[in-house]
C-alpha positions as a LaTeX table, in Angstrom:
\begin{tabular}{lrrr}
\hline
Residue & $x$ (\AA) & $y$ (\AA) & $z$ (\AA) \\
\hline
Met1 & $-146.57$ & $-42.25$ & $-37.04$ \\
Ala2 & $-147.09$ & $-44.67$ & $-39.52$ \\
Glu3 & $-145.40$ & $-44.46$ & $-43.04$ \\
Ala4 & $-148.14$ & $-44.05$ & $-45.55$ \\
Gly5 & $-148.77$ & $-47.49$ & $-47.19$ \\
Lys6 & $-145.96$ & $-49.43$ & $-45.40$ \\
Val7 & $-146.76$ & $-53.04$ & $-44.90$ \\
His8 & $-146.27$ & $-53.88$ & $-41.21$ \\
Arg9 & $-145.41$ & $-57.59$ & $-40.68$ \\
Ala10 & $-144.87$ & $-60.13$ & $-38.06$ \\
Thr11 & $-144.56$ & $-63.97$ & $-38.29$ \\
Thr12 & $-144.56$ & $-66.82$ & $-35.81$ \\
Thr13 & $-145.18$ & $-70.44$ & $-35.70$ \\
Ala14 & $-147.04$ & $-72.35$ & $-33.22$ \\
Pro15 & $-146.90$ & $-76.05$ & $-32.03$ \\
Val16 & $-149.58$ & $-78.80$ & $-32.13$ \\
Asn17 & $-150.39$ & $-80.10$ & $-28.48$ \\
Ile18 & $-152.00$ & $-83.42$ & $-27.98$ \\
Ala19 & $-154.08$ & $-83.73$ & $-24.88$ \\
Val20 & $-153.44$ & $-86.67$ & $-22.36$ \\
Ile21 & $-156.44$ & $-85.54$ & $-20.41$ \\
Lys22 & $-159.11$ & $-84.66$ & $-22.87$ \\
Tyr23 & $-161.09$ & $-81.51$ & $-23.16$ \\
Trp24 & $-164.28$ & $-82.46$ & $-24.46$ \\
Gly25 & $-167.91$ & $-80.54$ & $-23.50$ \\
Lys26 & $-168.63$ & $-76.90$ & $-22.87$ \\
Arg27 & $-170.14$ & $-75.26$ & $-20.17$ \\
Asp28 & $-170.72$ & $-72.14$ & $-22.34$ \\
Thr29 & $-170.62$ & $-72.47$ & $-26.20$ \\
Asn30 & $-170.25$ & $-68.68$ & $-26.99$ \\
Leu31 & $-166.90$ & $-68.29$ & $-24.75$ \\
Asn32 & $-165.81$ & $-71.63$ & $-25.30$ \\
Leu33 & $-165.63$ & $-72.58$ & $-21.53$ \\
Pro34 & $-164.75$ & $-76.14$ & $-21.02$ \\
Ala35 & $-166.76$ & $-78.70$ & $-18.98$ \\
Asn36 & $-163.55$ & $-79.85$ & $-17.41$ \\
Ser37 & $-159.75$ & $-78.97$ & $-17.32$ \\
Ser38 & $-157.28$ & $-80.56$ & $-19.49$ \\
Leu39 & $-153.52$ & $-80.97$ & $-19.92$ \\
Ser40 & $-151.38$ & $-81.61$ & $-23.06$ \\
Val41 & $-148.00$ & $-82.26$ & $-23.93$ \\
Thr42 & $-146.49$ & $-79.28$ & $-26.50$ \\
Leu43 & $-145.00$ & $-81.17$ & $-29.61$ \\
Ser44 & $-142.05$ & $-80.16$ & $-31.38$ \\
Gln45 & $-142.36$ & $-77.72$ & $-34.02$ \\
Lys46 & $-139.64$ & $-79.58$ & $-35.95$ \\
Ser47 & $-142.24$ & $-81.99$ & $-36.83$ \\
Leu48 & $-145.61$ & $-80.17$ & $-36.45$ \\
Arg49 & $-146.39$ & $-76.27$ & $-36.91$ \\
Thr50 & $-148.36$ & $-73.70$ & $-38.34$ \\
Leu51 & $-146.56$ & $-70.67$ & $-39.72$ \\
Thr52 & $-148.50$ & $-67.56$ & $-39.75$ \\
Thr53 & $-147.73$ & $-64.04$ & $-41.09$ \\
Ala54 & $-150.12$ & $-61.10$ & $-39.86$ \\
Thr55 & $-149.68$ & $-57.95$ & $-41.90$ \\
Cys56 & $-151.52$ & $-54.70$ & $-41.88$ \\
Ser57 & $-151.27$ & $-51.37$ & $-43.89$ \\
Glu58 & $-153.08$ & $-47.96$ & $-44.76$ \\
Ser59 & $-153.00$ & $-49.06$ & $-48.32$ \\
Tyr60 & $-155.09$ & $-52.48$ & $-47.66$ \\
Thr61 & $-158.80$ & $-51.97$ & $-48.64$ \\
Gly62 & $-161.79$ & $-54.26$ & $-47.84$ \\
Pro63 & $-162.61$ & $-56.36$ & $-44.66$ \\
Asp64 & $-159.79$ & $-58.64$ & $-43.01$ \\
Ser65 & $-158.93$ & $-61.62$ & $-44.82$ \\
Leu66 & $-157.19$ & $-64.94$ & $-44.21$ \\
Ile67 & $-155.23$ & $-67.32$ & $-46.83$ \\
Leu68 & $-154.81$ & $-70.92$ & $-45.20$ \\
Asn69 & $-152.71$ & $-73.30$ & $-47.10$ \\
Gly70 & $-153.42$ & $-71.31$ & $-50.15$ \\
Glu71 & $-156.85$ & $-70.96$ & $-49.93$ \\
Glu72 & $-159.24$ & $-67.94$ & $-49.26$ \\
Glu73 & $-160.72$ & $-68.57$ & $-45.82$ \\
Glu74 & $-164.45$ & $-66.89$ & $-45.03$ \\
Ile75 & $-163.60$ & $-65.35$ & $-41.79$ \\
Gln76 & $-166.16$ & $-62.81$ & $-41.70$ \\
Ser77 & $-168.93$ & $-64.94$ & $-40.71$ \\
Ser78 & $-166.41$ & $-66.59$ & $-38.26$ \\
Lys79 & $-167.68$ & $-65.81$ & $-34.54$ \\
Arg80 & $-164.41$ & $-67.46$ & $-33.29$ \\
Thr81 & $-162.15$ & $-65.61$ & $-35.48$ \\
Gln82 & $-163.73$ & $-62.27$ & $-35.24$ \\
Ala83 & $-163.84$ & $-62.72$ & $-31.50$ \\
Cys84 & $-159.87$ & $-63.00$ & $-31.72$ \\
Leu85 & $-159.62$ & $-60.21$ & $-33.97$ \\
Arg86 & $-161.84$ & $-57.87$ & $-31.78$ \\
Asn87 & $-160.04$ & $-58.64$ & $-28.63$ \\
Leu88 & $-156.51$ & $-58.23$ & $-30.22$ \\
Arg89 & $-157.56$ & $-54.87$ & $-31.81$ \\
Gln90 & $-158.94$ & $-53.66$ & $-28.36$ \\
Leu91 & $-155.64$ & $-54.31$ & $-26.63$ \\
Arg92 & $-153.69$ & $-52.45$ & $-29.47$ \\
Glu93 & $-156.18$ & $-49.55$ & $-29.00$ \\
Glu94 & $-154.94$ & $-49.46$ & $-25.38$ \\
Val95 & $-151.36$ & $-49.38$ & $-26.66$ \\
Glu96 & $-152.11$ & $-46.48$ & $-29.03$ \\
Ala97 & $-153.91$ & $-44.28$ & $-26.20$ \\
Lys98 & $-150.99$ & $-44.52$ & $-23.97$ \\
Asp99 & $-148.53$ & $-43.75$ & $-26.84$ \\
Gly100 & $-149.98$ & $-40.85$ & $-29.29$ \\
Ser101 & $-146.84$ & $-41.60$ & $-31.67$ \\
Ala102 & $-147.95$ & $-45.29$ & $-32.10$ \\
Pro103 & $-149.13$ & $-46.15$ & $-35.37$ \\
Lys104 & $-152.69$ & $-46.62$ & $-35.57$ \\
Leu105 & $-152.37$ & $-50.31$ & $-36.40$ \\
Ser106 & $-155.76$ & $-51.18$ & $-34.99$ \\
Lys107 & $-157.57$ & $-49.17$ & $-37.50$ \\
Met108 & $-155.84$ & $-50.85$ & $-40.62$ \\
Pro109 & $-157.27$ & $-54.04$ & $-42.38$ \\
Leu110 & $-155.62$ & $-57.32$ & $-41.60$ \\
Arg111 & $-154.10$ & $-59.45$ & $-44.23$ \\
Leu112 & $-153.25$ & $-63.04$ & $-42.64$ \\
Val113 & $-151.53$ & $-65.81$ & $-44.16$ \\
Ser114 & $-151.22$ & $-69.39$ & $-42.80$ \\
Ala115 & $-149.83$ & $-72.74$ & $-43.66$ \\
Asn116 & $-149.68$ & $-75.85$ & $-41.73$ \\
Asn117 & $-146.78$ & $-78.84$ & $-42.47$ \\
Phe118 & $-149.57$ & $-81.42$ & $-41.87$ \\
Pro119 & $-153.05$ & $-82.30$ & $-42.83$ \\
Thr120 & $-156.02$ & $-79.89$ & $-41.64$ \\
Ala121 & $-158.85$ & $-81.35$ & $-39.53$ \\
Ala122 & $-157.49$ & $-84.79$ & $-39.80$ \\
Gly123 & $-157.44$ & $-85.12$ & $-35.86$ \\
Leu124 & $-153.93$ & $-83.76$ & $-35.46$ \\
Ala125 & $-155.13$ & $-80.46$ & $-33.55$ \\
Ser126 & $-154.73$ & $-78.21$ & $-36.51$ \\
Ser127 & $-157.00$ & $-75.66$ & $-35.25$ \\
Ala128 & $-155.08$ & $-75.30$ & $-32.01$ \\
Ala129 & $-151.91$ & $-74.55$ & $-33.66$ \\
Gly130 & $-153.84$ & $-72.28$ & $-35.93$ \\
Phe131 & $-155.29$ & $-70.16$ & $-33.74$ \\
Ala132 & $-152.34$ & $-69.92$ & $-31.38$ \\
Ala133 & $-150.30$ & $-68.71$ & $-34.44$ \\
Leu134 & $-152.87$ & $-66.38$ & $-35.39$ \\
Val135 & $-153.19$ & $-64.65$ & $-31.95$ \\
Arg136 & $-149.36$ & $-64.77$ & $-31.48$ \\
Ala137 & $-148.65$ & $-63.25$ & $-34.57$ \\
Ile138 & $-151.39$ & $-60.46$ & $-34.43$ \\
Ala139 & $-149.88$ & $-60.05$ & $-30.87$ \\
Asn140 & $-146.39$ & $-59.48$ & $-32.17$ \\
Leu141 & $-147.78$ & $-57.16$ & $-35.07$ \\
Tyr142 & $-149.49$ & $-55.06$ & $-32.35$ \\
Glu143 & $-146.46$ & $-55.31$ & $-30.12$ \\
Leu144 & $-148.89$ & $-56.11$ & $-27.37$ \\
Pro145 & $-147.23$ & $-56.59$ & $-23.84$ \\
Gln146 & $-149.78$ & $-59.36$ & $-22.82$ \\
Thr147 & $-148.06$ & $-62.56$ & $-21.39$ \\
Pro148 & $-148.72$ & $-66.16$ & $-23.18$ \\
Gln149 & $-151.30$ & $-66.70$ & $-20.50$ \\
Gln150 & $-153.11$ & $-63.72$ & $-20.67$ \\
Leu151 & $-153.13$ & $-64.34$ & $-24.51$ \\
Ser152 & $-154.52$ & $-67.79$ & $-23.94$ \\
Leu153 & $-157.93$ & $-66.35$ & $-22.98$ \\
Ile154 & $-157.98$ & $-64.75$ & $-26.61$ \\
Ala155 & $-156.87$ & $-68.01$ & $-28.37$ \\
Arg156 & $-159.41$ & $-69.98$ & $-26.27$ \\
Gln157 & $-162.22$ & $-68.37$ & $-27.96$ \\
Gly158 & $-161.15$ & $-69.30$ & $-31.33$ \\
Ser159 & $-160.34$ & $-72.96$ & $-30.67$ \\
Gly160 & $-160.27$ & $-74.27$ & $-27.03$ \\
Ser161 & $-156.98$ & $-76.33$ & $-27.20$ \\
Ala162 & $-155.50$ & $-73.47$ & $-29.12$ \\
Cys163 & $-154.99$ & $-71.77$ & $-25.32$ \\
Arg164 & $-152.62$ & $-74.82$ & $-24.56$ \\
Ser165 & $-150.56$ & $-74.03$ & $-27.79$ \\
Leu166 & $-149.32$ & $-70.50$ & $-26.64$ \\
Met167 & $-146.97$ & $-72.36$ & $-24.07$ \\
Gly168 & $-144.31$ & $-75.38$ & $-24.45$ \\
Gly169 & $-143.82$ & $-78.42$ & $-22.48$ \\
Tyr170 & $-146.58$ & $-79.73$ & $-20.46$ \\
Val171 & $-149.63$ & $-77.27$ & $-20.12$ \\
Ala172 & $-152.67$ & $-77.47$ & $-18.42$ \\
Trp173 & $-156.21$ & $-75.66$ & $-19.43$ \\
Arg174 & $-157.69$ & $-74.77$ & $-16.30$ \\
Ser175 & $-161.56$ & $-74.97$ & $-16.99$ \\
Gly176 & $-162.03$ & $-71.89$ & $-14.38$ \\
Thr177 & $-165.50$ & $-71.31$ & $-12.86$ \\
Lys178 & $-166.25$ & $-67.45$ & $-13.32$ \\
Glu179 & $-169.14$ & $-66.96$ & $-15.93$ \\
Asp180 & $-167.30$ & $-64.41$ & $-17.88$ \\
Gly181 & $-164.21$ & $-66.94$ & $-18.44$ \\
Ser182 & $-161.62$ & $-64.67$ & $-17.01$ \\
Asp183 & $-160.06$ & $-67.64$ & $-15.31$ \\
Ser184 & $-160.35$ & $-70.16$ & $-17.83$ \\
Leu185 & $-156.77$ & $-69.95$ & $-19.32$ \\
Ala186 & $-153.71$ & $-71.74$ & $-19.97$ \\
Glu187 & $-150.75$ & $-72.57$ & $-17.45$ \\
Glu188 & $-147.44$ & $-74.29$ & $-17.85$ \\
Val189 & $-147.19$ & $-77.48$ & $-15.49$ \\
Ala190 & $-143.76$ & $-77.76$ & $-16.39$ \\
Pro191 & $-141.19$ & $-76.82$ & $-19.13$ \\
Val192 & $-139.80$ & $-79.05$ & $-21.61$ \\
Ala193 & $-136.29$ & $-78.82$ & $-19.97$ \\
His194 & $-138.15$ & $-80.54$ & $-16.79$ \\
Trp195 & $-138.89$ & $-83.68$ & $-18.64$ \\
Pro196 & $-137.02$ & $-83.33$ & $-22.07$ \\
Glu197 & $-137.09$ & $-87.26$ & $-22.91$ \\
Met198 & $-140.85$ & $-87.52$ & $-23.67$ \\
Arg199 & $-141.25$ & $-88.59$ & $-27.16$ \\
Ala200 & $-144.23$ & $-89.06$ & $-29.35$ \\
Leu201 & $-145.02$ & $-91.36$ & $-32.39$ \\
Ile202 & $-148.29$ & $-90.52$ & $-34.44$ \\
Leu203 & $-149.73$ & $-93.14$ & $-36.56$ \\
Val204 & $-151.80$ & $-91.19$ & $-39.20$ \\
Val205 & $-154.65$ & $-93.63$ & $-40.20$ \\
Ser206 & $-156.58$ & $-91.19$ & $-42.51$ \\
Ala207 & $-155.87$ & $-87.37$ & $-43.72$ \\
Asp208 & $-159.38$ & $-87.27$ & $-44.34$ \\
Lys209 & $-161.62$ & $-84.81$ & $-42.37$ \\
Lys210 & $-163.22$ & $-86.49$ & $-39.50$ \\
Gly211 & $-166.77$ & $-87.40$ & $-39.74$ \\
Val212 & $-168.19$ & $-85.58$ & $-36.58$ \\
Pro213 & $-166.69$ & $-82.07$ & $-36.07$ \\
Ser214 & $-165.48$ & $-81.71$ & $-32.32$ \\
Thr215 & $-167.85$ & $-79.11$ & $-32.10$ \\
Ala216 & $-171.09$ & $-80.68$ & $-32.88$ \\
Gly217 & $-169.58$ & $-83.86$ & $-31.01$ \\
Met218 & $-168.92$ & $-82.01$ & $-27.74$ \\
Gln219 & $-172.79$ & $-80.66$ & $-27.90$ \\
Thr220 & $-174.35$ & $-83.84$ & $-28.44$ \\
Thr221 & $-172.16$ & $-85.71$ & $-25.50$ \\
Val222 & $-173.12$ & $-82.78$ & $-23.11$ \\
Ala223 & $-176.90$ & $-83.27$ & $-24.16$ \\
Thr224 & $-177.07$ & $-87.03$ & $-24.17$ \\
Ser225 & $-174.55$ & $-88.98$ & $-22.61$ \\
Ser226 & $-175.26$ & $-90.37$ & $-19.08$ \\
Leu227 & $-171.77$ & $-90.96$ & $-18.34$ \\
Ala228 & $-170.47$ & $-87.61$ & $-19.06$ \\
Pro229 & $-171.50$ & $-85.77$ & $-15.62$ \\
Ala230 & $-169.21$ & $-88.12$ & $-13.63$ \\
Arg231 & $-166.42$ & $-87.42$ & $-15.82$ \\
Phe232 & $-166.82$ & $-83.86$ & $-15.63$ \\
Lys233 & $-167.49$ & $-83.41$ & $-11.98$ \\
Asp234 & $-165.17$ & $-86.37$ & $-10.44$ \\
Ile235 & $-163.24$ & $-88.31$ & $-12.78$ \\
Val236 & $-161.24$ & $-85.65$ & $-14.48$ \\
Pro237 & $-160.36$ & $-83.51$ & $-11.53$ \\
Ala238 & $-158.77$ & $-86.49$ & $-9.99$ \\
Arg239 & $-156.66$ & $-87.48$ & $-13.23$ \\
Met240 & $-155.55$ & $-84.13$ & $-13.36$ \\
Ala241 & $-154.11$ & $-84.02$ & $-9.84$ \\
Glu242 & $-152.36$ & $-87.33$ & $-10.67$ \\
Ile243 & $-150.96$ & $-86.70$ & $-14.00$ \\
Glu244 & $-149.48$ & $-83.25$ & $-13.00$ \\
Lys245 & $-148.00$ & $-85.07$ & $-9.93$ \\
Ala246 & $-146.65$ & $-87.66$ & $-12.43$ \\
Ile247 & $-144.93$ & $-85.18$ & $-14.52$ \\
Gln248 & $-143.55$ & $-83.26$ & $-11.92$ \\
Asp249 & $-141.96$ & $-86.51$ & $-10.45$ \\
Lys250 & $-141.22$ & $-87.80$ & $-13.96$ \\
Asp251 & $-142.95$ & $-90.94$ & $-13.15$ \\
Phe252 & $-143.66$ & $-92.33$ & $-16.60$ \\
Glu253 & $-145.76$ & $-95.53$ & $-15.56$ \\
Thr254 & $-148.47$ & $-93.23$ & $-13.67$ \\
Phe255 & $-148.39$ & $-91.15$ & $-16.78$ \\
Ala256 & $-148.92$ & $-93.69$ & $-19.12$ \\
Arg257 & $-151.73$ & $-95.17$ & $-17.11$ \\
Val258 & $-153.82$ & $-92.12$ & $-16.38$ \\
Thr259 & $-153.35$ & $-91.08$ & $-20.26$ \\
Met260 & $-154.48$ & $-94.25$ & $-21.55$ \\
Gln261 & $-157.45$ & $-94.35$ & $-19.11$ \\
Asp262 & $-158.55$ & $-90.90$ & $-19.87$ \\
Ser263 & $-158.32$ & $-91.46$ & $-23.78$ \\
Asn264 & $-160.54$ & $-94.41$ & $-23.06$ \\
Ser265 & $-162.97$ & $-92.42$ & $-20.88$ \\
Phe266 & $-163.35$ & $-89.87$ & $-23.31$ \\
His267 & $-164.28$ & $-92.17$ & $-26.31$ \\
Ala268 & $-166.55$ & $-94.12$ & $-23.76$ \\
Ile269 & $-168.79$ & $-90.81$ & $-23.23$ \\
Cys270 & $-168.56$ & $-90.59$ & $-27.35$ \\
Leu271 & $-169.94$ & $-94.16$ & $-27.46$ \\
Asp272 & $-172.50$ & $-93.41$ & $-24.70$ \\
Ser273 & $-173.71$ & $-90.51$ & $-26.73$ \\
Trp274 & $-176.91$ & $-90.28$ & $-29.03$ \\
Pro275 & $-176.41$ & $-90.56$ & $-31.66$ \\
Pro276 & $-173.31$ & $-92.63$ & $-30.83$ \\
Ile277 & $-170.17$ & $-90.84$ & $-31.95$ \\
Gln278 & $-167.34$ & $-93.35$ & $-33.11$ \\
Tyr279 & $-163.92$ & $-91.95$ & $-33.79$ \\
Leu280 & $-162.01$ & $-94.96$ & $-33.50$ \\
Thr281 & $-161.28$ & $-97.61$ & $-36.18$ \\
Asp282 & $-160.21$ & $-100.97$ & $-36.47$ \\
Val283 & $-156.64$ & $-99.65$ & $-37.32$ \\
Ser284 & $-157.13$ & $-97.39$ & $-34.03$ \\
Arg285 & $-157.98$ & $-100.74$ & $-32.10$ \\
Ala286 & $-154.99$ & $-102.55$ & $-33.68$ \\
Ala287 & $-152.67$ & $-99.64$ & $-32.40$ \\
Met288 & $-153.97$ & $-100.22$ & $-28.93$ \\
Asn289 & $-153.53$ & $-103.91$ & $-29.20$ \\
Ala290 & $-149.77$ & $-103.18$ & $-30.02$ \\
Val291 & $-149.20$ & $-100.75$ & $-27.19$ \\
Glu292 & $-150.68$ & $-103.19$ & $-24.76$ \\
Thr293 & $-148.54$ & $-105.96$ & $-26.07$ \\
Ile294 & $-145.27$ & $-103.88$ & $-25.80$ \\
Asn295 & $-146.11$ & $-103.03$ & $-22.22$ \\
Arg296 & $-146.88$ & $-106.70$ & $-21.28$ \\
Lys297 & $-143.63$ & $-107.79$ & $-22.69$ \\
Ala298 & $-141.54$ & $-105.12$ & $-20.98$ \\
Gly299 & $-143.58$ & $-105.96$ & $-17.79$ \\
Lys300 & $-144.41$ & $-102.39$ & $-16.92$ \\
Leu301 & $-145.81$ & $-99.51$ & $-18.93$ \\
Ile302 & $-143.22$ & $-97.94$ & $-21.23$ \\
Ala303 & $-145.81$ & $-96.85$ & $-24.06$ \\
Ala304 & $-149.10$ & $-94.89$ & $-23.72$ \\
Tyr305 & $-151.56$ & $-94.64$ & $-26.57$ \\
Thr306 & $-154.14$ & $-91.68$ & $-26.78$ \\
Phe307 & $-156.71$ & $-90.63$ & $-29.51$ \\
Asp308 & $-158.37$ & $-87.28$ & $-29.85$ \\
Ala309 & $-161.49$ & $-86.83$ & $-31.89$ \\
Gly310 & $-160.28$ & $-88.86$ & $-34.90$ \\
Pro311 & $-158.68$ & $-92.56$ & $-35.62$ \\
Asn312 & $-155.07$ & $-91.31$ & $-35.30$ \\
Ala313 & $-153.05$ & $-93.13$ & $-32.45$ \\
Val314 & $-150.62$ & $-90.82$ & $-30.73$ \\
Ile315 & $-148.20$ & $-93.30$ & $-28.30$ \\
Tyr316 & $-146.15$ & $-91.59$ & $-25.85$ \\
Tyr317 & $-142.67$ & $-93.05$ & $-24.42$ \\
Leu318 & $-139.42$ & $-92.07$ & $-23.15$ \\
Glu319 & $-136.52$ & $-91.70$ & $-25.52$ \\
Pro320 & $-134.52$ & $-94.32$ & $-23.53$ \\
Asp321 & $-137.32$ & $-96.87$ & $-24.67$ \\
Ser322 & $-137.24$ & $-95.80$ & $-28.41$ \\
Arg323 & $-136.40$ & $-98.98$ & $-29.53$ \\
Ala324 & $-138.52$ & $-101.07$ & $-27.34$ \\
Val325 & $-141.70$ & $-99.11$ & $-28.29$ \\
Ala326 & $-141.37$ & $-97.00$ & $-31.62$ \\
Gly327 & $-139.03$ & $-99.70$ & $-32.77$ \\
Val328 & $-141.82$ & $-102.51$ & $-33.03$ \\
Phe329 & $-143.50$ & $-100.02$ & $-35.34$ \\
Lys330 & $-140.59$ & $-99.18$ & $-37.37$ \\
Asn331 & $-139.97$ & $-103.10$ & $-38.01$ \\
His332 & $-143.65$ & $-103.42$ & $-39.18$ \\
Leu333 & $-144.10$ & $-100.26$ & $-41.12$ \\
Pro334 & $-140.62$ & $-99.89$ & $-42.51$ \\
Arg335 & $-141.71$ & $-98.39$ & $-45.94$ \\
Val336 & $-144.46$ & $-95.98$ & $-44.57$ \\
Glu337 & $-143.32$ & $-92.38$ & $-44.93$ \\
Gly338 & $-142.22$ & $-90.43$ & $-41.97$ \\
Trp339 & $-139.36$ & $-92.15$ & $-40.36$ \\
Asp340 & $-136.81$ & $-89.91$ & $-41.95$ \\
Asn341 & $-136.81$ & $-86.92$ & $-39.85$ \\
Glu342 & $-134.05$ & $-86.30$ & $-36.77$ \\
Phe343 & $-136.46$ & $-88.34$ & $-34.33$ \\
Gly344 & $-137.50$ & $-91.29$ & $-36.72$ \\
Ala345 & $-133.95$ & $-91.66$ & $-37.99$ \\
Ala346 & $-132.79$ & $-92.45$ & $-34.60$ \\
Ile347 & $-135.19$ & $-95.09$ & $-33.95$ \\
Arg348 & $-133.78$ & $-98.46$ & $-34.33$ \\
Ser349 & $-135.99$ & $-101.07$ & $-35.68$ \\
Asn350 & $-137.18$ & $-103.91$ & $-33.25$ \\
Glu351 & $-138.40$ & $-107.45$ & $-34.23$ \\
Met352 & $-140.50$ & $-107.77$ & $-31.22$ \\
Gly353 & $-142.45$ & $-111.19$ & $-31.45$ \\
Gly354 & $-145.85$ & $-111.55$ & $-29.86$ \\
Leu355 & $-147.73$ & $-109.00$ & $-31.94$ \\
Asp356 & $-151.27$ & $-110.23$ & $-32.82$ \\
Ser357 & $-150.88$ & $-110.94$ & $-36.66$ \\
Lys358 & $-154.38$ & $-109.76$ & $-37.48$ \\
Ala359 & $-153.51$ & $-106.33$ & $-35.59$ \\
Val360 & $-150.10$ & $-106.30$ & $-37.63$ \\
Met361 & $-151.82$ & $-106.69$ & $-41.00$ \\
Thr362 & $-154.51$ & $-104.20$ & $-39.94$ \\
Leu363 & $-151.74$ & $-101.62$ & $-39.35$ \\
Lys364 & $-149.90$ & $-102.17$ & $-42.54$ \\
Asn365 & $-153.16$ & $-101.93$ & $-44.68$ \\
Gly366 & $-154.04$ & $-98.61$ & $-42.70$ \\
Ile367 & $-151.60$ & $-96.46$ & $-41.87$ \\
Ser368 & $-150.66$ & $-93.84$ & $-44.05$ \\
Arg369 & $-147.71$ & $-92.08$ & $-42.68$ \\
Val370 & $-145.92$ & $-91.84$ & $-39.28$ \\
Ile371 & $-144.86$ & $-88.77$ & $-37.71$ \\
Cys372 & $-141.95$ & $-88.98$ & $-35.37$ \\
Thr373 & $-141.75$ & $-86.13$ & $-32.56$ \\
Ala374 & $-140.90$ & $-85.21$ & $-29.09$ \\
Val375 & $-142.12$ & $-82.55$ & $-26.50$ \\
Gly376 & $-140.99$ & $-79.16$ & $-27.75$ \\
Gly377 & $-141.37$ & $-75.36$ & $-27.21$ \\
Gly378 & $-143.95$ & $-72.82$ & $-27.71$ \\
Pro379 & $-144.68$ & $-70.28$ & $-30.59$ \\
Glu380 & $-141.63$ & $-68.66$ & $-31.99$ \\
Ser381 & $-141.27$ & $-65.50$ & $-33.71$ \\
Val382 & $-139.29$ & $-66.08$ & $-37.39$ \\
Glu383 & $-138.23$ & $-63.67$ & $-40.37$ \\
Thr384 & $-139.71$ & $-66.03$ & $-42.98$ \\
His385 & $-142.48$ & $-64.11$ & $-44.01$ \\
Leu386 & $-145.50$ & $-65.60$ & $-46.00$ \\
Val387 & $-146.25$ & $-62.13$ & $-47.09$ \\
Asp388 & $-143.71$ & $-59.60$ & $-49.06$ \\
Glu389 & $-142.88$ & $-56.09$ & $-48.33$ \\
Ser390 & $-145.56$ & $-54.94$ & $-50.70$ \\
Gly391 & $-148.41$ & $-57.08$ & $-49.05$ \\
Lys392 & $-148.53$ & $-59.85$ & $-51.73$ \\
Pro393 & $-148.74$ & $-63.53$ & $-50.44$ \\
Val394 & $-145.31$ & $-65.33$ & $-51.27$ \\
Glu395 & $-145.73$ & $-67.72$ & $-54.12$ \\
Gly396 & $-146.37$ & $-71.34$ & $-52.94$ \\
Thr397 & $-148.10$ & $-70.41$ & $-49.69$ \\
\hline
\end{tabular}
């Protein structure tokens, strides 16, 4: 039985994932069912992570609450958040029904406190890490037996790409075909240990919120783009097969080509929407130009750019090519914040010539920080709680 007034706590971290085959467009907006499958690389939590503490107590009054980065969030009107909480409570009720001595946590109000170590809503997949951390933390609080794959069905309803952040390594989100969404879930394609050399350099163009939110943008594209149907039906399924084989074979050249092709395809259907959706900027295009020059100089594909629904460039490369790829950017952006973590510090500057001078100047003027990171693992339970034993948020969170 629960101790009267006891605050039950569980804290977890969850990673950001950056898709190489993009999710864009929904076949069911209520259930967050995608128009196509997608595939992502889970990034190291040493660089990017959400930390979430889930608590409940008989002593709590009022509705469930969430504090994100020190600000109270309105979650009662959020259908996505409420869907996650409802599903998790139902699973806890099943645990309580089987074990009469289990505390009735499902009946207690939840107090959730969450903090990101990166800008929210800046095109860095904050909602993916956020909902993955929320679902995993509550699942741990409730001591649920469900696997990460089973929990991905719940996280998906909060944020589509969140289902991929419940696992580490290389993760596919299968679009599924069932109307109830029961087969639209995440699946590990390969663990971190299979291809640990994968690195990512993120060029942060702007920490401002993006102009067109993803949900609204997707609906516009599905409704108006003449290019989107071919992407959903033919192009993405072929690319999924090709990139999954490339990951299994550790074939970076194919991985790089498909990654860049799919990023370009995604932004093409955005531009083909009406009114057109433009996430890329001159700084984004300068980064693309630099990657193309690096690959041309190498005589093969050693770097791959990809852009989500925002201007930030994510550049994938393998660790042995760090100097040839990331070193070029470090040479031109030496004073930009972000090179001082364990991944960035290992990168040696490279004065490779041949970069377009206008592109270099655009990068110098437009990049506010870099994030050096690598492929990483899934959510982790930690004992650094954001809520103290009395139920109060820890100062500074």
